[in-house]
PDB file of C-alpha atoms in Angstrom:
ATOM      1  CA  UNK E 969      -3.815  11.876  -9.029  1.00 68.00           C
ATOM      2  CA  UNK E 970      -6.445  12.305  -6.393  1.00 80.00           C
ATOM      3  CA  UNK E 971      -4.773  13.666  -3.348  1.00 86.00           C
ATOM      4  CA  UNK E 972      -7.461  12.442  -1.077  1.00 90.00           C
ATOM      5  CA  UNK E 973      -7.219   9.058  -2.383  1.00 91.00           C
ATOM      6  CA  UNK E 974      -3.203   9.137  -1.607  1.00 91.00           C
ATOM      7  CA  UNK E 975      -3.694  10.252   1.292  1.00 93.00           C
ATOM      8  CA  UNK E 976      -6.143   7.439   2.377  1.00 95.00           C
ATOM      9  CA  UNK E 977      -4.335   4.408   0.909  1.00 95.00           C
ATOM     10  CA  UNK E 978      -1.162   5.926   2.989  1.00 95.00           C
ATOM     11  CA  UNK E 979      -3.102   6.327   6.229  1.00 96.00           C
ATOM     12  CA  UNK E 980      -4.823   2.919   5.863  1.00 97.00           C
ATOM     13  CA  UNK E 981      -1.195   1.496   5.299  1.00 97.00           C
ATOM     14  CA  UNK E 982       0.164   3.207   8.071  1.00 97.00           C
ATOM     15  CA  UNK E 983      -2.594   2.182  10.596  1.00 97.00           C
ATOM     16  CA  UNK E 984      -2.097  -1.652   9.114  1.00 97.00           C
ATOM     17  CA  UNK E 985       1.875  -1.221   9.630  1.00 97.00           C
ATOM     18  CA  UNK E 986       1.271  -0.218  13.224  1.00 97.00           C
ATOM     19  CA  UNK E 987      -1.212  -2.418  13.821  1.00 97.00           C
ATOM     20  CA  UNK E 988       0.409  -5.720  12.438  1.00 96.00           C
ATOM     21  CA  UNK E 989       3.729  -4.179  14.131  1.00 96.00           C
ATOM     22  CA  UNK E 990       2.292  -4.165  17.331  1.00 97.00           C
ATOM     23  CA  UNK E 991       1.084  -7.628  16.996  1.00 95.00           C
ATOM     24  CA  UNK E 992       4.918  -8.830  16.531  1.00 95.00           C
ATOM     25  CA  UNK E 993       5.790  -6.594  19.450  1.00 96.00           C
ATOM     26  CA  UNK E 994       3.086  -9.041  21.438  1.00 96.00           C
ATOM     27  CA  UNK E 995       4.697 -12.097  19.720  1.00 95.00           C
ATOM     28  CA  UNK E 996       1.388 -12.693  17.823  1.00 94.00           C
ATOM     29  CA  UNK E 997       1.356 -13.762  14.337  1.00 94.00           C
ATOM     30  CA  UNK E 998      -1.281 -12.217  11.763  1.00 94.00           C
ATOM     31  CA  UNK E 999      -4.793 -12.980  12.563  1.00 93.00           C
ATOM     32  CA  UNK E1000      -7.970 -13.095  10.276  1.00 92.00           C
ATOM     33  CA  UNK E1001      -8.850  -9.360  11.213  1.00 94.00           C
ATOM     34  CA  UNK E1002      -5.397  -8.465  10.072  1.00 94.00           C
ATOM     35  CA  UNK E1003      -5.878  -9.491   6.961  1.00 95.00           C
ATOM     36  CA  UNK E1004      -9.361  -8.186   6.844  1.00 96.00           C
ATOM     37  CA  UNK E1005      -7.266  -5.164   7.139  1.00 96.00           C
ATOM     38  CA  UNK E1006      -4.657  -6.254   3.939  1.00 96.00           C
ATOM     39  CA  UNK E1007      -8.095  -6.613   2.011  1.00 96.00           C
ATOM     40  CA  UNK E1008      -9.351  -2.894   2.807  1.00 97.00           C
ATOM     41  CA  UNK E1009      -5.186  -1.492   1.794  1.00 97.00           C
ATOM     42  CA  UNK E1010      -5.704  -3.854  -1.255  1.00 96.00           C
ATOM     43  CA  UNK E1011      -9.202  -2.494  -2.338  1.00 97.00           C
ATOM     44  CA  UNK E1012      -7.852   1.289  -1.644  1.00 96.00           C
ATOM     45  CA  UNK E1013      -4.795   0.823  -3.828  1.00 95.00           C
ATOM     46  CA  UNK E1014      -6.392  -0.940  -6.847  1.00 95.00           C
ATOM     47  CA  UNK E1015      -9.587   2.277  -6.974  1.00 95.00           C
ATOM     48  CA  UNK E1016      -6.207   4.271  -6.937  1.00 94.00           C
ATOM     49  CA  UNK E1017      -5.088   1.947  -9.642  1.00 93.00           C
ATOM     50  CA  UNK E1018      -7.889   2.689 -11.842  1.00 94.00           C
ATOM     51  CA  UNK E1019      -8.242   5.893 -11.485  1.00 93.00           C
ATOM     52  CA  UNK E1020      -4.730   6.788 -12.465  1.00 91.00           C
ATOM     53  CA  UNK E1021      -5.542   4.540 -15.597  1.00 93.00           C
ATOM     54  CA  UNK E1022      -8.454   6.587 -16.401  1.00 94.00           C
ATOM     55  CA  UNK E1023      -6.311   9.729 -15.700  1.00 91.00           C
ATOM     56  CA  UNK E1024      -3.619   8.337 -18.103  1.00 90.00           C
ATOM     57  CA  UNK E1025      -6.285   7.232 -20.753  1.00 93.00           C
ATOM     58  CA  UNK E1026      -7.596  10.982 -20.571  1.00 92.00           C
ATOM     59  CA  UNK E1027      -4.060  12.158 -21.486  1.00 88.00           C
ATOM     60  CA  UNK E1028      -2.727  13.323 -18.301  1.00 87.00           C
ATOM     61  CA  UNK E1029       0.402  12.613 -17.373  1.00 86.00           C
ATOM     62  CA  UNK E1030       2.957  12.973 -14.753  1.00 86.00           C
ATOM     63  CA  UNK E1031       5.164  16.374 -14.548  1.00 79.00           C
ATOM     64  CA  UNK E1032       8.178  15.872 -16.521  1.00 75.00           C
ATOM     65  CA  UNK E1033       8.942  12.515 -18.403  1.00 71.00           C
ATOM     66  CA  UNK E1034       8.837  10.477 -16.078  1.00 81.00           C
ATOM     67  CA  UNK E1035       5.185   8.498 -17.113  1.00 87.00           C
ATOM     68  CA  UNK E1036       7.204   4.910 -16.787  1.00 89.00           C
ATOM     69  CA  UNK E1037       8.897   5.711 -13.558  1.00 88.00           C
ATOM     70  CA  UNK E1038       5.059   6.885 -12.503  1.00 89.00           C
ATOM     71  CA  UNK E1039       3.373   3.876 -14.094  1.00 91.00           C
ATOM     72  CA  UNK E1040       5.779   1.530 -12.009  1.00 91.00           C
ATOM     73  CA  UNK E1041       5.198   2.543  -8.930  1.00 89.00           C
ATOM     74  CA  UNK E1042       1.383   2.139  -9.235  1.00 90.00           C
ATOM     75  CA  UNK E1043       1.471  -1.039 -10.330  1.00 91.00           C
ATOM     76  CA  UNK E1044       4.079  -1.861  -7.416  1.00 91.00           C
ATOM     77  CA  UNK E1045       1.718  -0.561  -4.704  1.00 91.00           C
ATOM     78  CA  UNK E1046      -1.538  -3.047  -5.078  1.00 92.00           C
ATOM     79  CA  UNK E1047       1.240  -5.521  -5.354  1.00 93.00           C
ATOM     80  CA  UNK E1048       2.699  -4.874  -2.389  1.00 93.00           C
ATOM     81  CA  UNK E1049       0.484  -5.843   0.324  1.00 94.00           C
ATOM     82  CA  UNK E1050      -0.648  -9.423  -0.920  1.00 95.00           C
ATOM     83  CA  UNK E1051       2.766 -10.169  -1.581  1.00 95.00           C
ATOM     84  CA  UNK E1052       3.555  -9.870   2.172  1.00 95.00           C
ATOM     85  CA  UNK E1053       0.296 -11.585   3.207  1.00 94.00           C
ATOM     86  CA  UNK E1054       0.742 -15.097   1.345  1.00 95.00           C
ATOM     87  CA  UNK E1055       4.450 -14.069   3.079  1.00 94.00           C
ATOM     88  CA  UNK E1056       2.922 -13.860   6.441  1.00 94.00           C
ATOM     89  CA  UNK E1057       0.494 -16.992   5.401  1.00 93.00           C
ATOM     90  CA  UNK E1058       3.768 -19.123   5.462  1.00 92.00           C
ATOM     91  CA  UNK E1059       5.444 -17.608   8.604  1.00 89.00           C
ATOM     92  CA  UNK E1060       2.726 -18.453  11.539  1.00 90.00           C
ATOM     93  CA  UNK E1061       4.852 -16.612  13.969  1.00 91.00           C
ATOM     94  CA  UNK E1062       5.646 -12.985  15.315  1.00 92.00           C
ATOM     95  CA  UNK E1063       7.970 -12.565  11.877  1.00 94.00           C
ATOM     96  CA  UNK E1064       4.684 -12.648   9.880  1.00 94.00           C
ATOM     97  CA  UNK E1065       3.409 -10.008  11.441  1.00 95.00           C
ATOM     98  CA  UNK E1066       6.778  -7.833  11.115  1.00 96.00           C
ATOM     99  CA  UNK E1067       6.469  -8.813   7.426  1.00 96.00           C
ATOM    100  CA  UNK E1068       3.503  -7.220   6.879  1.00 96.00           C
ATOM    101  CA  UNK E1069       4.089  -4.257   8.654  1.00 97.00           C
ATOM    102  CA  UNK E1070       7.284  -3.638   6.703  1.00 96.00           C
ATOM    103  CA  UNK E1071       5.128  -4.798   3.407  1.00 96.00           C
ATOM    104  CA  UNK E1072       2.476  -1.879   4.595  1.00 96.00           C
ATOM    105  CA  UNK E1073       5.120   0.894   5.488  1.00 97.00           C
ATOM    106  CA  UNK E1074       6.819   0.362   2.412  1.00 96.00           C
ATOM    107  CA  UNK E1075       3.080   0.710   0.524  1.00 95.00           C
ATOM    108  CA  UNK E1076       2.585   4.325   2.758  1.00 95.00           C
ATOM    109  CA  UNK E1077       6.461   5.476   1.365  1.00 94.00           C
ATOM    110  CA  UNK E1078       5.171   3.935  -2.251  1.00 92.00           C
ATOM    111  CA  UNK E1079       2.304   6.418  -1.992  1.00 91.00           C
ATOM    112  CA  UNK E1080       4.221   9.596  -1.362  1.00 89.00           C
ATOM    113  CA  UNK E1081       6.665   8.575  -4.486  1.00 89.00           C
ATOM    114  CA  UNK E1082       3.414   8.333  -5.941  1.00 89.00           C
ATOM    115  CA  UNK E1083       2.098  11.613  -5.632  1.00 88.00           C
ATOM    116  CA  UNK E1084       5.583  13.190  -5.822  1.00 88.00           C
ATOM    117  CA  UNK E1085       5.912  11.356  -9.145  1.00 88.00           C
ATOM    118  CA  UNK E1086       2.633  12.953 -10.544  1.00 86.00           C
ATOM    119  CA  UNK E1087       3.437  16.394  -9.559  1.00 80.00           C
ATOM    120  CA  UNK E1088       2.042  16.817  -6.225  1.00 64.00           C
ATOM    121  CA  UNK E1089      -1.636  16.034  -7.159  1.00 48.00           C
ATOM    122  CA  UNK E1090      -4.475  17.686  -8.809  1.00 48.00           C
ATOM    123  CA  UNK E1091      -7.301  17.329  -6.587  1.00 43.00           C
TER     124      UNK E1091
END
């Protein structure tokens, strides 16, 4: 895996945790900027996505056996976040918000799995 990549998809989910956690603090529920910010966690964890599929194609793998366990987990991450915003699409209050930043935060701990998984990254 790309260690820069990890670390940006992590960052970006962190910043949208805090961000949509601050807007349940305010009782707000998610706006259209918030999910402008879903879309740019989205986009960051499908390139991840496909690069670990071109990794994978090339024959690299994970260290030790553990390619399924790997292969889960990035396929649970770009899940992750739209999952919570058709969530928060439903819930028009301050609990859509807190969905989404749990959604995010768990996307940030899905990403250090992630590279823990792999081996602790090659780049």
């Amino acid at each position: 895996m790309l260690t820069p990549l990890t670390v940006a998809v992590a960052v970006a989910a962190l910043s949208l945790a805090a961000w949509c956690g601050l807007a349940a603090f305010r009782n707000q529920p998610t706006k259209d900027w918030h999910f402008a910010g879903m879309g740019v966690v989205t986009l960051l964890s499908v390139v991840q996505l496909a690069v670990a599929v071109v990794l994978l194609a090339r024959g690299e793998r994970p260290a030790g056996d553990s390619t399924a366990v790997f292969v889960s987990y990035l396929v649970s991450v770009p899940a992750c976040v739209p999952l919570v915003a058709l969530v928060s699409l439903g819930e028009r209050t301050r609990w859509g918000s807190a969905t989404v930043a749990a959604g995010a935060f768990v996307a940030a701990v899905l990403q250090l799995r992630l590279h823990d998984v792999w081996g602790g990254g090659v780049g």
